[in-house]
Short mmCIF file of C-alpha atoms in Angstrom, two decimals:
data_model
loop_
_atom_site.label_atom_id
_atom_site.label_comp_id
_atom_site.label_asym_id
_atom_site.label_seq_id
_atom_site.Cartn_x
_atom_site.Cartn_y
_atom_site.Cartn_z
CA UNK A 1 37.23 67.72 168.78
CA UNK A 2 38.31 71.07 167.33
CA UNK A 3 40.80 72.94 169.51
CA UNK A 4 43.19 75.61 168.22
CA UNK A 5 45.64 77.93 169.98
CA UNK A 6 46.13 81.44 168.57
CA UNK A 7 49.39 83.10 169.61
CA UNK A 8 51.47 86.01 168.40
CA UNK A 9 54.66 85.15 166.51
CA UNK A 10 56.45 88.44 167.22
CA UNK A 11 56.46 90.96 170.10
CA UNK A 12 52.68 91.17 170.42
CA UNK A 13 50.19 93.56 168.76
CA UNK A 14 50.07 91.32 165.66
CA UNK A 15 46.31 91.61 165.19
CA UNK A 16 45.27 88.51 167.14
CA UNK A 17 42.00 90.19 168.12
CA UNK A 18 40.72 90.28 164.55
CA UNK A 19 41.89 86.72 163.90
CA UNK A 20 40.19 85.36 167.02
CA UNK A 21 37.04 87.30 166.18
CA UNK A 22 37.09 85.91 162.64
CA UNK A 23 37.30 82.34 163.94
CA UNK A 24 35.07 82.79 166.97
CA UNK A 25 31.79 82.05 165.21
CA UNK A 26 33.10 78.57 164.40
CA UNK A 27 33.96 77.66 168.00
CA UNK A 28 31.83 77.06 171.08
CA UNK A 29 34.30 78.42 173.63
CA UNK A 30 36.93 81.15 173.35
CA UNK A 31 39.37 80.96 176.25
CA UNK A 32 42.05 83.43 177.34
CA UNK A 33 45.07 81.73 178.91
CA UNK A 34 47.58 84.39 180.06
CA UNK A 35 48.38 88.06 180.59
CA UNK A 36 46.36 90.84 182.12
CA UNK A 37 44.42 93.95 181.16
CA UNK A 38 47.54 95.50 179.62
CA UNK A 39 46.95 93.34 176.54
CA UNK A 40 44.30 95.10 174.50
CA UNK A 41 42.65 93.56 171.44
CA UNK A 42 40.99 95.97 169.04
CA UNK A 43 38.04 94.40 167.21
CA UNK A 44 35.58 95.98 164.78
CA UNK A 45 32.26 94.15 165.13
CA UNK A 46 28.97 95.19 163.54
CA UNK A 47 30.47 98.57 162.73
CA UNK A 48 31.52 99.23 166.32
CA UNK A 49 35.09 99.39 167.59
CA UNK A 50 35.79 97.41 170.77
CA UNK A 51 39.01 97.37 172.78
CA UNK A 52 38.89 94.19 174.85
CA UNK A 53 41.49 93.89 177.59
CA UNK A 54 40.57 90.85 179.68
CA UNK A 55 37.48 89.32 178.14
CA UNK A 56 38.04 87.12 175.05
CA UNK A 57 36.76 88.44 171.73
CA UNK A 58 34.17 85.68 171.50
CA UNK A 59 31.98 87.57 173.96
CA UNK A 60 30.81 89.79 171.08
CA UNK A 61 28.95 86.84 169.57
CA UNK A 62 25.73 85.90 171.41
CA UNK A 63 26.13 82.11 171.05
CA UNK A 64 29.74 81.84 172.22
CA UNK A 65 31.14 81.24 175.70
CA UNK A 66 34.10 83.35 176.91
CA UNK A 67 36.57 82.04 179.48
CA UNK A 68 39.23 83.88 181.49
CA UNK A 69 41.66 81.18 182.58
CA UNK A 70 43.84 80.47 185.58
CA UNK A 71 46.95 81.87 183.90
CA UNK A 72 45.42 85.35 183.59
CA UNK A 73 45.96 87.96 186.31
CA UNK A 74 42.68 89.76 186.95
CA UNK A 75 42.20 93.35 188.06
CA UNK A 76 38.61 93.22 189.40
CA UNK A 77 38.02 96.91 188.71
CA UNK A 78 39.22 96.60 185.11
CA UNK A 79 37.03 93.53 184.60
CA UNK A 80 33.94 95.28 185.99
CA UNK A 81 34.60 98.31 183.78
CA UNK A 82 34.88 96.07 180.73
CA UNK A 83 31.65 94.25 181.56
CA UNK A 84 29.84 97.57 182.02
CA UNK A 85 31.26 98.99 178.77
CA UNK A 86 30.05 95.92 176.88
CA UNK A 87 26.62 96.23 178.50
CA UNK A 88 26.33 99.84 177.28
CA UNK A 89 27.07 98.58 173.76
CA UNK A 90 24.29 95.99 174.06
CA UNK A 91 26.55 92.99 174.74
CA UNK A 92 25.13 90.83 177.54
CA UNK A 93 27.81 88.65 179.18
CA UNK A 94 25.57 86.92 181.71
CA UNK A 95 25.70 83.14 181.39
CA UNK A 96 28.49 83.38 178.82
CA UNK A 97 31.44 84.82 180.77
CA UNK A 98 33.40 82.47 183.03
CA UNK A 99 36.28 83.59 185.27
CA UNK A 100 38.69 81.07 186.78
CA UNK A 101 38.45 80.74 190.54
CA UNK A 102 42.21 80.07 190.54
CA UNK A 103 43.27 83.20 188.63
CA UNK A 104 45.39 85.63 190.64
CA UNK A 105 44.24 89.14 191.47
CA UNK A 106 45.83 92.51 190.71
CA UNK A 107 45.55 95.10 193.50
CA UNK A 108 46.24 98.84 193.58
CA UNK A 109 49.54 98.13 195.35
CA UNK A 110 50.66 96.05 192.37
CA UNK A 111 50.20 99.07 190.09
CA UNK A 112 52.04 101.42 192.46
CA UNK A 113 54.92 99.00 192.94
CA UNK A 114 55.09 98.53 189.16
CA UNK A 115 55.48 102.27 188.66
CA UNK A 116 58.03 102.58 191.47
CA UNK A 117 60.14 99.71 190.16
CA UNK A 118 60.11 101.07 186.60
CA UNK A 119 61.13 104.52 187.79
CA UNK A 120 63.96 103.02 189.85
CA UNK A 121 65.39 101.32 186.74
CA UNK A 122 66.21 104.70 185.21
CA UNK A 123 67.63 104.35 181.71
CA UNK A 124 67.26 100.55 181.93
CA UNK A 125 63.46 100.69 181.88
CA UNK A 126 61.78 97.56 180.53
CA UNK A 127 58.81 99.48 179.12
CA UNK A 128 56.11 98.07 181.39
CA UNK A 129 52.60 99.51 181.12
CA UNK A 130 52.59 99.95 184.93
CA UNK A 131 49.27 98.12 185.21
CA UNK A 132 50.57 95.85 187.97
CA UNK A 133 50.91 92.75 185.78
CA UNK A 134 54.51 91.89 186.67
CA UNK A 135 54.16 92.41 190.45
CA UNK A 136 50.99 90.27 190.46
CA UNK A 137 52.86 87.42 188.77
CA UNK A 138 55.75 87.94 191.20
CA UNK A 139 53.39 87.42 194.12
CA UNK A 140 51.93 84.36 192.42
CA UNK A 141 55.35 82.74 192.09
CA UNK A 142 56.35 83.80 195.61
CA UNK A 143 53.19 82.05 196.88
CA UNK A 144 51.79 85.13 198.54
CA UNK A 145 49.24 86.08 195.90
CA UNK A 146 45.50 86.37 196.42
CA UNK A 147 43.20 84.61 193.99
CA UNK A 148 39.72 85.09 192.63
CA UNK A 149 38.40 82.32 194.90
CA UNK A 150 39.54 84.33 197.93
CA UNK A 151 36.91 86.95 197.07
CA UNK A 152 34.16 84.46 197.91
CA UNK A 153 34.92 84.62 201.66
CA UNK A 154 35.05 88.28 202.71
CA UNK A 155 36.40 87.81 206.23
CA UNK A 156 39.12 85.40 205.18
CA UNK A 157 40.01 87.72 202.31
CA UNK A 158 40.41 90.67 204.69
CA UNK A 159 42.77 88.69 206.92
CA UNK A 160 44.94 87.53 204.02
CA UNK A 161 44.97 90.94 202.33
CA UNK A 162 45.94 92.82 205.50
CA UNK A 163 49.05 90.67 205.90
CA UNK A 164 50.08 91.20 202.29
CA UNK A 165 49.40 94.95 202.34
CA UNK A 166 51.55 95.42 205.47
CA UNK A 167 54.40 93.66 203.63
CA UNK A 168 53.92 95.71 200.47
CA UNK A 169 53.87 99.01 202.34
CA UNK A 170 57.18 98.16 204.02
CA UNK A 171 58.67 97.07 200.69
CA UNK A 172 57.68 100.31 198.97
CA UNK A 173 59.19 102.37 201.79
CA UNK A 174 62.45 100.44 202.13
CA UNK A 175 63.17 99.52 198.50
CA UNK A 176 61.89 102.55 196.62
CA UNK A 177 61.69 105.26 199.25
CA UNK A 178 58.03 105.98 198.60
CA UNK A 179 55.10 105.88 201.00
CA UNK A 180 52.05 104.20 199.53
CA UNK A 181 48.55 104.32 200.95
CA UNK A 182 46.52 101.15 200.36
CA UNK A 183 43.98 101.74 203.12
CA UNK A 184 40.93 101.47 200.88
CA UNK A 185 42.17 98.64 198.67
CA UNK A 186 40.62 95.75 200.59
CA UNK A 187 37.05 96.98 200.72
CA UNK A 188 37.18 98.34 197.17
CA UNK A 189 38.38 94.97 195.89
CA UNK A 190 35.65 93.14 197.81
CA UNK A 191 33.09 95.54 196.31
CA UNK A 192 34.31 94.68 192.80
CA UNK A 193 34.36 91.01 193.80
CA UNK A 194 30.64 91.05 194.51
CA UNK A 195 30.03 92.33 190.99
CA UNK A 196 31.90 89.42 189.39
CA UNK A 197 30.84 86.70 191.83
CA UNK A 198 28.33 85.23 189.37
CA UNK A 199 31.02 84.63 186.75
CA UNK A 200 33.49 82.75 188.98
CA UNK A 201 33.85 79.03 188.33
CA UNK A 202 36.34 76.18 187.88
CA UNK A 203 37.22 76.94 184.27
CA UNK A 204 39.53 73.92 183.91
CA UNK A 205 36.62 71.61 184.67
CA UNK A 206 34.40 73.65 182.37
CA UNK A 207 36.75 73.43 179.36
CA UNK A 208 37.77 69.81 179.81
CA UNK A 209 34.14 68.84 180.17
CA UNK A 210 33.28 70.77 177.01
CA UNK A 211 36.07 69.10 175.02
CA UNK A 212 35.05 65.67 176.28
CA UNK A 213 31.55 66.36 174.95
CA UNK A 214 32.90 67.24 171.52
CA UNK A 215 32.64 71.01 171.87
CA UNK A 216 35.19 73.21 170.11
CA UNK A 217 37.59 75.56 171.93
CA UNK A 218 39.65 78.44 170.59
CA UNK A 219 42.54 79.24 172.92
CA UNK A 220 43.50 82.91 172.89
CA UNK A 221 46.99 83.99 173.92
CA UNK A 222 48.23 87.44 174.85
CA UNK A 223 51.32 89.40 173.76
CA UNK A 224 53.67 87.37 171.53
CA UNK A 225 56.37 84.71 171.40
CA UNK A 226 59.28 87.13 171.82
CA UNK A 227 57.69 88.48 175.01
CA UNK A 228 57.39 85.04 176.63
CA UNK A 229 58.93 85.01 180.12
CA UNK A 230 60.99 81.90 179.32
CA UNK A 231 61.59 82.10 175.58
CA UNK A 232 61.48 85.82 174.78
CA UNK A 233 64.09 88.60 174.80
CA UNK A 234 64.56 88.44 178.57
CA UNK A 235 64.40 90.67 180.60
CA UNK A 236 62.45 92.75 178.06
CA UNK A 237 59.49 90.41 178.26
CA UNK A 238 56.10 90.04 179.87
CA UNK A 239 55.62 88.03 183.08
CA UNK A 240 53.72 85.07 181.66
CA UNK A 241 54.02 82.38 179.01
CA UNK A 242 52.92 83.95 175.73
CA UNK A 243 53.74 80.87 173.65
CA UNK A 244 51.43 77.98 172.76
CA UNK A 245 52.48 76.02 175.85
CA UNK A 246 50.85 78.71 177.97
CA UNK A 247 47.45 77.56 176.72
CA UNK A 248 47.81 74.24 178.51
CA UNK A 249 49.17 75.56 181.79
CA UNK A 250 47.06 78.71 181.76
CA UNK A 251 43.77 76.90 181.26
CA UNK A 252 44.38 73.49 182.82
CA UNK A 253 43.80 71.64 179.57
CA UNK A 254 46.26 68.83 178.75
CA UNK A 255 48.41 69.35 175.64
CA UNK A 256 46.98 66.16 174.15
CA UNK A 257 43.63 67.96 173.80
CA UNK A 258 45.11 70.84 171.79
CA UNK A 259 45.11 69.89 168.12
CA UNK A 260 46.62 72.84 166.24
CA UNK A 261 48.59 76.08 166.64
CA UNK A 262 47.92 79.23 164.66
CA UNK A 263 50.56 81.98 164.76
CA UNK A 264 49.89 85.59 163.81
CA UNK A 265 52.44 87.99 162.33
CA UNK A 266 52.27 91.41 160.75
CA UNK A 267 53.70 91.89 157.27
CA UNK A 268 56.39 93.85 159.13
CA UNK A 269 57.51 93.86 162.78
CA UNK A 270 56.72 96.05 165.78
CA UNK A 271 57.59 96.09 169.43
CA UNK A 272 56.76 98.35 172.37
CA UNK A 273 59.10 99.54 175.09
CA UNK A 274 62.77 98.73 175.52
CA UNK A 275 64.77 95.76 174.34
CA UNK A 276 66.68 94.59 171.26
CA UNK A 277 65.02 94.95 167.86
CA UNK A 278 67.43 93.96 165.04
CA UNK A 279 65.23 94.99 162.08
CA UNK A 280 64.07 98.34 163.48
CA UNK A 281 63.63 100.92 160.71
CA UNK A 282 65.19 104.38 160.55
CA UNK A 283 62.96 107.12 161.97
CA UNK A 284 61.41 108.35 158.70
CA UNK A 285 60.57 104.87 157.42
CA UNK A 286 59.27 103.83 160.81
CA UNK A 287 57.02 106.88 161.04
CA UNK A 288 55.41 106.16 157.68
CA UNK A 289 54.66 102.57 158.70
CA UNK A 290 53.51 103.72 162.14
CA UNK A 291 51.08 106.21 160.68
CA UNK A 292 49.75 103.91 157.97
CA UNK A 293 49.43 100.99 160.37
CA UNK A 294 48.09 103.12 163.25
CA UNK A 295 50.79 101.62 165.41
CA UNK A 296 49.79 103.01 168.75
CA UNK A 297 48.88 100.89 171.77
CA UNK A 298 45.19 99.98 172.05
CA UNK A 299 45.35 100.45 175.84
CA UNK A 300 48.24 102.84 176.47
CA UNK A 301 48.37 104.83 173.22
CA UNK A 302 52.15 104.40 173.17
CA UNK A 303 53.78 104.58 169.72
CA UNK A 304 55.19 101.24 168.62
CA UNK A 305 58.67 100.79 167.26
CA UNK A 306 58.49 99.59 163.64
CA UNK A 307 60.80 97.40 161.61
CA UNK A 308 61.10 95.08 158.63
CA UNK A 309 59.75 91.54 158.78
CA UNK A 310 62.16 89.29 160.67
CA UNK A 311 62.00 85.71 159.41
CA UNK A 312 64.54 84.61 162.01
CA UNK A 313 62.00 85.57 164.66
CA UNK A 314 59.22 83.75 162.80
CA UNK A 315 61.36 80.64 162.37
CA UNK A 316 62.05 80.68 166.11
CA UNK A 317 58.32 81.14 166.78
CA UNK A 318 57.58 78.13 164.58
CA UNK A 319 59.97 75.98 166.58
CA UNK A 320 58.77 77.12 170.00
CA UNK A 321 55.04 77.05 169.26
CA UNK A 322 54.66 74.24 166.75
CA UNK A 323 53.21 76.51 164.06
CA UNK A 324 50.65 74.73 161.88
CA UNK A 325 49.37 77.81 160.07
CA UNK A 326 50.44 81.45 159.82
CA UNK A 327 48.31 84.58 159.51
CA UNK A 328 49.82 87.68 157.90
CA UNK A 329 48.10 90.90 158.97
CA UNK A 330 48.36 94.51 157.78
CA UNK A 331 49.61 93.62 154.31
CA UNK A 332 48.05 96.88 153.08
CA UNK A 333 50.43 98.98 155.22
CA UNK A 334 53.18 98.19 152.70
CA UNK A 335 51.14 99.46 149.73
CA UNK A 336 53.32 102.59 149.42
CA UNK A 337 56.72 100.89 149.69
CA UNK A 338 58.97 100.92 146.63
CA UNK A 339 61.17 98.22 148.12
CA UNK A 340 60.70 95.85 151.03
CA UNK A 341 63.46 94.41 153.17
CA UNK A 342 63.06 90.95 154.69
CA UNK A 343 65.47 89.66 157.32
CA UNK A 344 66.61 86.13 156.45
CA UNK A 345 69.52 85.68 158.87
CA UNK A 346 71.71 87.16 161.61
CA UNK A 347 75.41 87.58 162.10
CA UNK A 348 77.12 88.27 165.40
CA UNK A 349 80.64 89.68 165.18
CA UNK A 350 80.77 88.43 161.61
CA UNK A 351 79.68 84.87 162.43
CA UNK A 352 76.31 83.59 161.15
CA UNK A 353 73.92 82.55 163.90
CA UNK A 354 71.89 79.38 163.65
CA UNK A 355 69.96 79.87 166.88
CA UNK A 356 68.26 82.77 168.63
CA UNK A 357 70.65 84.46 171.09
CA UNK A 358 69.69 83.95 174.74
CA UNK A 359 71.43 87.11 175.95
CA UNK A 360 69.60 90.35 175.23
CA UNK A 361 73.00 92.07 175.10
CA UNK A 362 74.08 89.76 172.28
CA UNK A 363 70.74 89.98 170.48
CA UNK A 364 71.00 93.79 170.58
CA UNK A 365 74.18 93.65 168.48
CA UNK A 366 73.31 91.11 165.80
CA UNK A 367 73.53 92.28 162.21
CA UNK A 368 70.46 91.32 160.16
CA UNK A 369 70.93 89.97 156.64
CA UNK A 370 68.27 91.21 154.25
CA UNK A 371 66.67 90.13 151.02
CA UNK A 372 65.34 93.08 149.04
CA UNK A 373 62.00 92.57 147.33
CA UNK A 374 60.05 94.99 145.10
CA UNK A 375 57.01 96.71 146.52
CA UNK A 376 53.70 96.65 144.67
CA UNK A 377 52.73 100.33 144.83
CA UNK A 378 49.06 99.45 144.50
CA UNK A 379 46.24 99.43 147.00
CA UNK A 380 45.51 96.10 148.65
CA UNK A 381 43.22 97.64 151.27
CA UNK A 382 40.08 95.59 151.71
CA UNK A 383 41.00 92.98 149.07
CA UNK A 384 39.10 89.75 149.73
CA UNK A 385 40.31 87.52 146.91
CA UNK A 386 43.94 86.48 146.64
CA UNK A 387 43.73 86.58 142.86
CA UNK A 388 43.25 90.34 143.08
CA UNK A 389 46.51 90.93 144.95
CA UNK A 390 49.39 92.45 142.96
CA UNK A 391 52.00 89.94 141.82
CA UNK A 392 54.68 91.51 144.02
CA UNK A 393 52.44 91.08 147.08
CA UNK A 394 51.82 87.43 146.17
CA UNK A 395 55.58 86.93 145.71
CA UNK A 396 56.20 88.46 149.14
CA UNK A 397 53.70 86.11 150.79
CA UNK A 398 55.04 83.11 148.88
CA UNK A 399 58.59 83.90 149.98
CA UNK A 400 57.50 83.99 153.65
CA UNK A 401 55.66 80.68 153.37
CA UNK A 402 58.51 78.93 151.56
CA UNK A 403 61.17 80.22 153.95
CA UNK A 404 59.20 78.97 156.96
CA UNK A 405 57.79 75.88 155.25
CA UNK A 406 54.32 76.69 156.57
CA UNK A 407 50.99 77.60 155.00
CA UNK A 408 49.76 81.18 154.95
CA UNK A 409 46.25 80.42 156.19
CA UNK A 410 44.88 83.96 156.29
CA UNK A 411 45.86 87.37 154.94
CA UNK A 412 44.40 90.51 156.50
CA UNK A 413 44.11 93.59 154.29
CA UNK A 414 42.43 95.94 156.75
CA UNK A 415 40.92 96.07 160.26
CA UNK A 416 37.39 95.20 159.13
CA UNK A 417 36.34 91.59 159.51
CA UNK A 418 35.64 91.11 155.79
CA UNK A 419 38.97 92.65 154.72
CA UNK A 420 40.33 89.13 154.74
CA UNK A 421 41.66 86.52 152.32
CA UNK A 422 41.40 82.81 153.15
CA UNK A 423 43.35 80.69 150.65
CA UNK A 424 41.44 77.56 149.65
CA UNK A 425 42.62 74.17 150.84
CA UNK A 426 44.47 75.46 153.91
CA UNK A 427 44.24 74.02 157.41
CA UNK A 428 42.95 77.41 158.51
CA UNK A 429 40.03 77.15 156.09
CA UNK A 430 39.06 73.82 157.66
CA UNK A 431 38.51 75.52 161.04
CA UNK A 432 35.81 77.84 159.71
#
């Protein structure tokens, strides 16, 4: 039984889409466990560029099954748009896409409340994408959410939705002073529901049955460890579990059936929106990395904040996730750097920290300790053999692996699928 979880080791946007796509051909099922359509994966497949928001990357391969799990919040309109976009590109999802009947739904009122709440925060904005993800998870935890299975009974859905919409309209008026019109939301959602009806199933039963039969499953996370609702830089986090544990709860697969965890990290660090970022670069350095790395959101287009690699964050990610193998992406972005800083520790008010601060206010004022390493000043773009990497690049990778005491199972040197190095003898190589 081959079952691997792929999760981000930083603040998301680490390049998980390419990694999952690279592995997908070797797995029978690719299953998404958390997040919503704010989490875009950019994948280059057969010369075409795809931005997948809800549907797992495995859908691009005709023999693979793609699963959207219970832990995902589903905007029916966004899902229908994605299915139709794939169809125009010649990707047929029929018989291969499976949507959990227990996944919660995102409605137009979730998006409007998301925007209103973010505006009300003023200078304390979290940096939400305003796609309704957080409010949908709020309703889920408050036990007033509507789920994909509700779409299967139109009359019952209307009755439930009317009660919730009346509550949301009053909330928007009283809490945020805005009048919101959701009059067409119910019928529009039901219309979208009819278009996805054929994909709805009990995905927990599907995946457990597949694993019991010896099929292989690749579990695909969203965002990254430091955005996890429980273990990230709260409150500057997402609304779901973005760590490896989210694969079990978000897909209804027991942890005993998950055999390995693969973490993904850039050769540097990025984050989007507000929140503490100890290794953030000065503006000029950040802009060079941003431009070379094309660090703009796949869904929103927002520029990402850029910083040096933070090994304290990666060490924390190893502890929280149970990291068996690490992927380093975008190594080529550092090709022009004369020197590279690597964060190896934190101090807070002069005292070294052994653990990750729980308070965002404390984390915002830690002082990173850096090791300076020489850059390689040579192109690594598209390199496919580790022996062809410059010595300084190899030293950089070796330092990361030794600090974390983990294998570097894959090195990405460009967005294309074949711009990839797989060191021989690694656990990662055994999954291919």
